[in-house]
CSV table of C-alpha atoms in Angstrom, one decimal:
chain,number,residue,atom,x,y,z
A,1,MET,CA,-2.6,48.9,107.2
A,2,ARG,CA,-4.9,48.0,109.8
A,3,LYS,CA,-4.5,48.8,113.7
A,4,ALA,CA,-3.0,45.6,114.6
A,5,ALA,CA,-0.7,44.6,111.4
A,6,VAL,CA,0.9,47.7,112.7
A,7,ALA,CA,1.2,47.1,116.5
A,8,ALA,CA,2.6,43.4,115.3
A,9,LEU,CA,5.4,45.3,112.8
A,10,ILE,CA,6.3,48.0,115.5
A,11,LEU,CA,6.8,45.0,118.2
A,12,SER,CA,8.7,43.0,115.9
A,13,MET,CA,11.0,45.3,115.4
A,14,ALA,CA,10.8,46.4,119.0
A,15,LEU,CA,12.3,43.0,120.1
A,16,SER,CA,14.7,42.7,117.3
A,17,PHE,CA,16.9,45.8,118.7
A,18,GLY,CA,20.6,45.4,118.8
A,19,GLY,CA,21.2,43.4,115.4
A,20,CYS,CA,23.3,44.1,112.3
A,21,GLY,CA,22.6,44.3,108.9
A,22,SER,CA,21.0,41.2,109.3
A,23,THR,CA,19.0,41.9,112.1
A,24,ALA,CA,17.0,44.4,110.5
A,25,GLU,CA,16.4,42.2,107.8
A,26,LEU,CA,14.9,39.8,109.7
A,27,ALA,CA,12.7,42.5,112.1
A,28,ARG,CA,11.2,43.1,108.7
A,29,LYS,CA,10.4,39.5,107.8
A,30,VAL,CA,8.9,38.1,111.3
A,31,GLY,CA,6.9,42.2,111.1
A,32,GLU,CA,5.5,41.1,107.9
A,33,ALA,CA,4.4,37.7,108.9
A,34,ALA,CA,2.9,39.0,112.1
A,35,ALA,CA,0.9,41.4,110.3
A,36,ARG,CA,-0.5,38.7,107.7
A,37,ALA,CA,-1.6,36.6,110.7
A,38,ALA,CA,-2.5,40.0,112.5
A,39,LYS,CA,-4.5,40.8,109.3
A,40,ALA,CA,-6.4,37.4,109.0
A,41,ARG,CA,-7.3,37.2,111.9
A,42,GLU,CA,-9.3,40.4,112.2
A,43,GLU,CA,-10.7,40.2,108.5
A,44,GLU,CA,-12.5,36.9,110.6
A,45,GLN,CA,-14.1,39.2,112.8
A,46,VAL,CA,-14.9,42.0,110.7
A,47,GLU,CA,-18.7,41.0,111.1
A,48,ALA,CA,-18.4,42.2,114.6
A,49,ALA,CA,-16.8,45.6,113.9
A,50,GLU,CA,-14.0,44.4,115.7
A,51,ALA,CA,-11.5,45.7,112.4
A,52,VAL,CA,-10.4,49.5,112.3
A,53,GLU,CA,-8.5,50.7,109.3
A,54,ILE,CA,-6.1,53.6,110.2
A,55,THR,CA,-6.6,55.7,107.2
A,56,GLU,CA,-6.1,59.5,108.2
A,57,PRO,CA,-3.4,61.1,109.2
A,58,ALA,CA,-4.6,61.9,112.3
A,59,ALA,CA,-5.7,59.1,113.6
A,60,THR,CA,-4.5,58.3,117.0
A,61,PRO,CA,-1.5,56.2,118.0
A,62,GLU,CA,-3.6,54.0,120.3
A,63,ALA,CA,-2.8,50.7,117.9
A,64,VAL,CA,-0.1,50.4,119.2
A,65,LEU,CA,-2.0,49.3,122.5
A,66,ASP,CA,-4.1,46.5,120.1
A,67,GLN,CA,-0.9,44.3,120.3
A,68,PRO,CA,-1.9,40.8,118.6
A,69,LYS,CA,-1.0,38.1,121.3
A,70,GLU,CA,0.9,35.1,119.7
A,71,ASP,CA,-1.6,32.3,121.5
A,72,GLU,CA,-4.2,34.0,120.3
A,73,PHE,CA,-3.5,33.3,116.8
A,74,SER,CA,-5.1,29.6,115.6
A,75,LYS,CA,-2.8,26.7,114.1
A,76,GLU,CA,-4.4,27.2,110.5
A,77,ASP,CA,-2.8,31.1,111.0
A,78,GLU,CA,0.3,31.7,108.7
A,79,GLY,CA,2.9,32.6,111.0
A,80,TYR,CA,1.8,30.5,113.9
A,81,GLU,CA,4.2,29.0,115.7
A,82,GLU,CA,3.1,26.7,118.9
A,83,LYS,CA,4.9,27.5,122.9
A,84,ASP,CA,4.5,27.1,125.6
A,85,GLU,CA,5.2,30.2,126.9
A,86,LYS,CA,5.8,33.7,126.2
A,87,PRO,CA,9.1,33.7,124.6
A,88,ALA,CA,11.8,35.8,126.6
A,89,VAL,CA,13.0,38.9,125.0
A,90,VAL,CA,16.8,38.8,124.6
A,91,MET,CA,18.0,42.4,124.8
A,92,PRO,CA,21.8,43.1,123.5
A,93,THR,CA,24.4,43.5,125.8
A,94,PRO,CA,25.8,47.2,125.1
A,95,ARG,CA,29.9,46.8,124.3
A,96,GLU,CA,31.6,49.8,123.4
A,97,GLY,CA,34.4,51.5,126.1
A,98,VAL,CA,37.0,48.9,127.8
A,99,ILE,CA,37.4,47.6,131.4
A,100,GLY,CA,40.1,49.5,133.6
A,101,LEU,CA,43.4,50.6,131.5
A,102,ASP,CA,45.0,50.3,134.6
A,103,ASP,CA,44.1,46.0,135.1
A,104,ILE,CA,44.7,45.5,131.1
A,105,PHE,CA,47.9,47.2,131.2
A,106,SER,CA,49.4,45.1,134.3
A,107,GLY,CA,48.2,42.3,132.2
A,108,SER,CA,45.7,40.8,135.1
A,109,GLY,CA,42.3,41.3,133.7
A,110,SER,CA,39.4,40.2,135.6
A,111,ASP,CA,36.8,37.8,135.2
A,112,SER,CA,34.8,39.0,138.5
A,113,ASP,CA,31.7,41.1,137.7
A,114,GLU,CA,32.2,43.2,140.7
A,115,ASP,CA,35.9,44.8,139.2
A,116,ILE,CA,33.8,45.3,135.9
A,117,ASP,CA,32.7,49.3,135.3
A,118,PRO,CA,29.3,48.2,134.0
A,119,ASP,CA,28.9,52.0,132.2
A,120,GLU,CA,32.2,51.3,130.3
A,121,PHE,CA,32.6,47.0,128.9
A,122,TYR,CA,30.4,44.1,130.0
A,123,PHE,CA,29.8,40.5,128.6
A,124,ALA,CA,26.2,39.4,127.5
A,125,ASP,CA,25.6,36.4,130.0
A,126,ASP,CA,25.6,33.5,127.0
A,127,ASP,CA,29.2,34.8,125.7
A,128,GLU,CA,31.9,32.9,125.9
A,129,GLU,CA,35.1,35.1,125.5
A,130,ILE,CA,38.6,34.0,126.0
A,131,PRO,CA,39.5,35.3,129.0
A,132,TYR,CA,42.3,38.3,128.5
A,133,ASP,CA,45.5,36.1,129.9
A,134,THR,CA,44.6,33.7,127.4
A,135,TYR,CA,43.9,35.4,124.3
A,136,VAL,CA,47.1,37.2,125.0
A,137,ALA,CA,49.1,34.1,125.6
A,138,GLN,CA,47.4,33.1,121.6
A,139,ASN,CA,48.0,36.1,120.3
A,140,ILE,CA,51.0,37.9,121.2
A,141,GLU,CA,53.5,36.2,118.7
A,142,LYS,CA,51.3,36.7,115.7
A,143,CYS,CA,50.5,40.1,117.0
A,144,LYS,CA,54.4,40.8,117.0
A,145,GLU,CA,54.9,39.7,113.7
A,146,ASP,CA,51.9,41.9,112.2
A,147,LEU,CA,53.7,44.9,113.7
A,148,ALA,CA,57.0,44.1,112.5
A,149,ALA,CA,55.9,43.6,109.1
A,150,ASP,CA,54.8,47.4,109.1
A,151,ASP,CA,57.1,49.4,108.4
A,152,GLY,CA,54.8,52.3,107.4
A,153,PRO,CA,55.1,55.7,109.6
A,154,VAL,CA,54.0,56.6,112.6
A,155,GLN,CA,51.9,59.5,113.6
A,156,SER,CA,54.3,61.6,114.8
A,157,GLU,CA,55.7,61.9,111.4
A,158,VAL,CA,52.8,62.8,109.7
A,159,GLU,CA,51.0,65.0,112.5
A,160,SER,CA,48.6,67.4,111.9
A,161,ASP,CA,45.2,69.3,112.1
A,162,THR,CA,43.3,67.2,110.0
A,163,ILE,CA,44.5,63.5,112.2
A,164,GLN,CA,43.2,65.7,115.5
A,165,TRP,CA,39.9,66.1,113.7
A,166,PHE,CA,39.4,62.3,112.9
A,167,ASN,CA,40.5,62.0,116.9
A,168,ALA,CA,38.0,64.2,117.8
A,169,THR,CA,35.3,62.5,116.1
A,170,TYR,CA,35.6,59.8,118.8
A,171,ALA,CA,37.5,61.6,121.6
A,172,ILE,CA,34.3,61.1,124.1
A,173,LEU,CA,35.2,57.4,124.0
A,174,THR,CA,38.9,57.8,124.7
A,175,GLU,CA,38.4,60.1,127.6
A,176,SER,CA,35.6,58.0,128.9
A,177,ASN,CA,38.4,55.5,129.1
A,178,ASP,CA,40.9,57.3,130.2
A,179,GLY,CA,43.1,57.3,126.7
A,180,GLU,CA,45.4,59.9,125.4
A,181,ARG,CA,42.6,62.3,122.9
A,182,THR,CA,45.9,63.4,120.6
A,183,LEU,CA,47.0,59.9,119.8
A,184,VAL,CA,45.1,57.8,117.2
A,185,GLY,CA,43.0,55.0,118.9
A,186,GLY,CA,43.9,56.7,122.2
A,187,MET,CA,47.0,55.1,123.0
A,188,GLU,CA,50.8,54.6,121.3
A,189,ARG,CA,51.3,51.5,119.3
A,190,ASP,CA,53.3,49.0,121.0
A,191,LEU,CA,53.1,45.4,121.3
A,192,VAL,CA,51.1,45.5,125.0
A,193,ASN,CA,48.4,48.1,123.6
A,194,ALA,CA,48.0,46.1,120.6
A,195,VAL,CA,47.4,42.7,122.1
A,196,PHE,CA,45.1,45.1,124.4
A,197,MET,CA,43.0,46.2,121.6
A,198,ARG,CA,43.4,42.9,119.5
A,199,TYR,CA,41.2,41.7,122.5
A,200,GLN,CA,38.6,44.9,122.7
A,201,LEU,CA,37.9,44.8,119.0
A,202,TYR,CA,37.7,40.3,119.4
A,203,THR,CA,34.8,40.9,122.2
A,204,GLY,CA,33.3,44.1,121.5
A,205,TRP,CA,33.3,43.5,117.8
A,206,GLY,CA,34.1,40.0,116.2
A,207,ILE,CA,37.4,41.6,115.1
A,208,GLU,CA,40.2,38.8,114.5
A,209,SER,CA,41.3,39.8,111.7
A,210,ARG,CA,42.0,42.1,109.1
A,211,GLU,CA,39.3,41.1,106.5
A,212,ASP,CA,37.1,41.0,109.9
A,213,ALA,CA,38.1,44.5,110.6
A,214,ASP,CA,37.2,45.6,106.6
A,215,ALA,CA,33.3,43.8,107.2
A,216,VAL,CA,32.5,46.2,110.1
A,217,ILE,CA,33.7,49.2,108.9
A,218,GLU,CA,31.4,48.5,105.6
A,219,TRP,CA,28.3,47.6,107.9
A,220,LEU,CA,28.7,50.8,110.0
A,221,SER,CA,29.3,53.0,106.6
A,222,GLU,CA,26.5,51.2,104.6
A,223,GLU,CA,24.1,50.3,107.6
A,224,GLY,CA,24.8,50.5,110.8
A,225,HIS,CA,22.4,50.6,113.6
A,226,ARG,CA,20.7,54.0,111.9
A,227,CYS,CA,18.9,50.8,110.1
A,228,GLU,CA,16.8,49.3,112.7
A,229,TYR,CA,15.9,53.2,114.1
A,230,GLU,CA,14.7,54.6,110.2
A,231,ASP,CA,12.5,51.3,110.0
A,232,LEU,CA,11.4,52.5,113.6
A,233,VAL,CA,11.1,55.8,112.3
A,234,SER,CA,8.8,54.7,109.4
A,235,ALA,CA,6.8,52.6,111.3
A,236,PHE,CA,5.6,55.1,114.1
A,237,SER,CA,5.0,57.9,110.9
A,238,GLU,CA,3.2,55.4,109.4
A,239,ILE,CA,0.3,55.4,112.3
A,240,GLY,CA,0.7,59.1,113.4
A,241,MET,CA,2.7,58.2,116.3
A,242,LEU,CA,5.6,61.1,115.9
A,243,ASP,CA,2.8,64.0,115.6
A,244,ALA,CA,1.6,63.0,118.9
A,245,GLU,CA,2.5,64.7,122.0
A,246,LYS,CA,5.8,63.4,124.0
A,247,GLU,CA,3.4,62.6,126.9
A,248,TYR,CA,1.1,60.6,125.6
A,249,PHE,CA,3.6,58.7,122.8
A,250,ASP,CA,5.3,57.9,126.4
A,251,GLU,CA,2.5,56.8,127.7
A,252,LEU,CA,1.6,54.4,124.9
A,253,ILE,CA,4.9,53.4,124.8
A,254,GLU,CA,5.2,52.7,128.6
A,255,GLU,CA,2.0,50.9,128.8
A,256,SER,CA,2.0,48.6,124.9
A,257,PHE,CA,5.9,47.5,125.6
A,258,GLY,CA,6.9,47.9,129.6
A,259,GLU,CA,6.3,44.1,130.2
A,260,TYR,CA,9.5,44.2,127.8
A,261,GLY,CA,11.6,45.9,130.4
A,262,SER,CA,13.2,49.7,130.0
A,263,GLU,CA,15.8,49.0,127.2
A,264,ALA,CA,12.6,48.4,124.7
A,265,VAL,CA,10.4,51.5,126.2
A,266,ASN,CA,14.2,53.5,126.5
A,267,ARG,CA,15.4,52.7,123.1
A,268,LEU,CA,11.2,53.6,121.6
A,269,LYS,CA,11.2,56.8,123.6
A,270,THR,CA,14.5,57.7,121.8
A,271,VAL,CA,13.3,57.5,118.2
A,272,TYR,CA,10.9,59.9,119.4
A,273,ASP,CA,13.2,62.9,120.7
A,274,CYS,CA,15.8,61.8,118.6
A,275,ASN,CA,13.2,62.2,115.7
A,276,LYS,CA,12.2,65.9,117.1
A,277,VAL,CA,16.2,66.7,117.6
A,278,CYS,CA,17.9,65.5,114.8
A,279,GLY,CA,15.3,64.9,112.1
A,280,GLU,CA,16.5,62.7,109.1
A,281,ASN,CA,20.1,62.4,110.2
A,282,GLY,CA,18.9,60.7,113.3
A,283,ILE,CA,21.3,58.8,114.5
A,284,LEU,CA,24.0,58.7,111.4
A,285,ALA,CA,26.7,60.1,113.7
A,286,TRP,CA,26.6,57.0,115.9
A,287,ASP,CA,27.5,55.0,113.1
A,288,LEU,CA,29.8,57.3,111.1
A,289,CYS,CA,32.2,58.2,114.4
A,290,ARG,CA,33.0,54.7,115.1
A,291,VAL,CA,34.1,53.8,111.9
A,292,ASN,CA,36.9,56.7,112.9
A,293,GLN,CA,36.8,54.7,115.9
A,294,VAL,CA,37.5,51.5,114.6
A,295,ALA,CA,39.5,52.1,111.8
A,296,ALA,CA,42.0,53.8,114.6
A,297,TRP,CA,41.8,50.6,117.1
A,298,CYS,CA,42.4,48.6,114.3
A,299,TYR,CA,45.6,50.8,113.4
A,300,VAL,CA,47.0,50.1,117.2
A,301,ALA,CA,46.0,46.6,117.4
A,302,GLY,CA,47.7,46.3,114.3
A,303,TYR,CA,45.5,45.2,111.5
A,304,TYR,CA,45.6,48.4,109.2
A,305,THR,CA,48.9,50.5,108.6
A,306,LEU,CA,48.3,54.1,110.0
A,307,GLU,CA,48.3,55.3,106.6
A,308,GLU,CA,45.4,52.7,105.9
A,309,SER,CA,43.4,53.5,109.0
A,310,LEU,CA,44.1,57.7,107.9
A,311,GLU,CA,42.5,56.9,104.5
A,312,ILE,CA,38.8,55.5,105.7
A,313,GLN,CA,38.6,58.1,108.5
A,314,LEU,CA,39.6,60.8,106.1
A,315,GLN,CA,36.8,59.4,103.6
A,316,ASN,CA,34.6,58.9,106.3
A,317,SER,CA,35.2,62.3,107.8
A,318,LYS,CA,34.4,63.6,104.6
A,319,GLU,CA,30.9,62.5,104.5
A,320,LEU,CA,30.7,63.8,108.2
A,321,GLN,CA,31.4,67.1,107.4
A,322,GLU,CA,28.7,66.7,104.1
A,323,ASP,CA,26.0,65.3,106.4
A,324,PHE,CA,26.5,68.0,109.8
A,325,THR,CA,27.2,71.4,109.8
A,326,SER,CA,28.8,71.4,113.3
A,327,TRP,CA,30.5,69.5,116.7
A,328,ASP,CA,27.5,70.4,117.9
A,329,GLU,CA,25.0,68.9,115.6
A,330,MET,CA,27.0,65.9,114.7
A,331,MET,CA,27.5,65.0,118.5
A,332,GLU,CA,23.8,65.6,119.3
A,333,SER,CA,23.0,62.5,116.6
A,334,TYR,CA,25.6,60.8,118.2
A,335,LEU,CA,24.6,60.8,121.8
A,336,TYR,CA,21.1,59.8,120.7
A,337,GLY,CA,22.8,57.1,119.0
A,338,PHE,CA,24.8,56.1,122.2
A,339,GLN,CA,21.0,56.6,123.8
A,340,TYR,CA,19.5,54.4,121.7
A,341,TRP,CA,21.9,51.3,121.3
A,342,TYR,CA,22.8,51.4,125.5
A,343,GLY,CA,18.9,51.5,126.0
A,344,ASP,CA,19.2,54.4,127.9
A,345,SER,CA,17.2,57.0,130.0
A,346,GLY,CA,16.9,60.4,127.9
A,347,SER,CA,15.4,62.2,131.3
A,348,SER,CA,17.9,60.9,134.0
A,349,SER,CA,20.9,62.8,135.1
A,350,SER,CA,23.0,60.1,136.3
A,351,SER,CA,22.5,57.6,133.3
A,352,SER,CA,25.4,56.6,130.6
A,353,THR,CA,24.4,59.1,128.3
A,354,ALA,CA,24.7,61.9,130.9
A,355,LYS,CA,27.8,61.0,131.4
A,356,ARG,CA,28.8,61.5,127.6
A,357,ARG,CA,27.2,64.9,127.3
A,358,ASN,CA,29.1,65.7,130.2
A,359,ILE,CA,32.2,64.8,128.7
A,360,TYR,CA,31.7,66.5,125.4
A,361,ASN,CA,30.6,69.6,127.2
A,362,SER,CA,33.7,69.6,129.2
A,363,LEU,CA,35.9,68.6,125.9
A,364,LYS,CA,34.2,71.8,124.1
A,365,GLU,CA,34.8,74.2,126.5
A,366,MET,CA,39.0,73.5,126.7
A,367,GLN,CA,40.7,76.4,125.0
A,368,SER,CA,42.6,74.1,123.0
A,369,GLY,CA,40.5,70.9,123.1
A,370,PRO,CA,39.2,68.4,120.4
A,371,TYR,CA,36.2,70.7,119.1
A,372,SER,CA,37.9,73.8,119.6
A,373,SER,CA,39.1,73.5,115.6
A,374,ASP,CA,37.2,74.8,112.7
A,375,PHE,CA,34.4,71.6,112.1
A,376,ASP,CA,34.4,72.4,108.4
A,377,MET,CA,38.4,72.8,108.1
A,378,GLU,CA,39.8,71.4,104.8
A,379,LEU,CA,40.9,67.7,105.6
A,380,LEU,CA,44.2,66.8,103.8
A,381,ARG,CA,46.4,63.7,103.6
A,382,SER,CA,49.7,64.8,105.8
A,383,TRP,CA,50.7,61.5,105.5
A,384,ASP,CA,50.3,61.1,101.5
A,385,THR,CA,54.5,61.3,101.4
């Protein structure tokens, strides 16, 4: 593949961060179109010896510096799109945690940016979510009906080490949100908490029903953010960039993609770092640990019964045990996934990733903490009565 074509492919992927499976597919299509346009233009310049092929694995990754500019394509080139100026790069707004629990439980909520901790929860600029109080008024009766219709067991009736193992997979987030680590979803399921959790699932995941929950869990299980990550690993591998020294890699990324902002640069750097540390697993744990988190939150919200939520978590947790050998290995993959998703700096001790790593280390040191159990313990259906 020609160097400009490869650069176009990587660039198109870099600009498509934050999507789901459909976004990863879009990234491939855009990348292919850009690559074809770049290749056509290069072929016209062959006689001038400006086209360089990368055919040897030892070739340097300077190819990334040869990014084709969209306004250099002629109108006859495939993939040409006339634009007045360089399009703005729209990066995704991370959503994972919740705003202060004290505010939510009081029912006050807040629409003020000054009252929202950006490390925990914030809205994208173009979002038009329903305010919390309005959402409660519109959904409380339906939520009450759903909870009343669930006559299944509660956690105290089926408590086990297996359930605590599930809780440990998302204990970092629970702790970050000041939740209760021993409870499924981090809190008791009552009407107040159920409506609150429905709002979090609605704003953070687009979940407004059981069917939505099923779709999100399926996406996390089968695709997740690891699809985008793996596409980038493949693209970088193809031009030998993952064999470069880290300092050289970082310098190329900053020079080539710095104009697209720190989040894009940080994500591309994370691909390199994660690949070196986590290998083939990459950010797999980031997706799979959140399967348990979402399933647990959907129980608190009343979309799933406890048994349904735990069954999802059981099958997913067995997958985690097959893919990883220890809590440390799994959480390394999880934390790199958070860093990638958040567009966070891996070198800053004050970053959100560093804060979550500190939480993990603190929990791991607890004598009876969530990570004191055997990672390879047999997971049993304590709720199968």
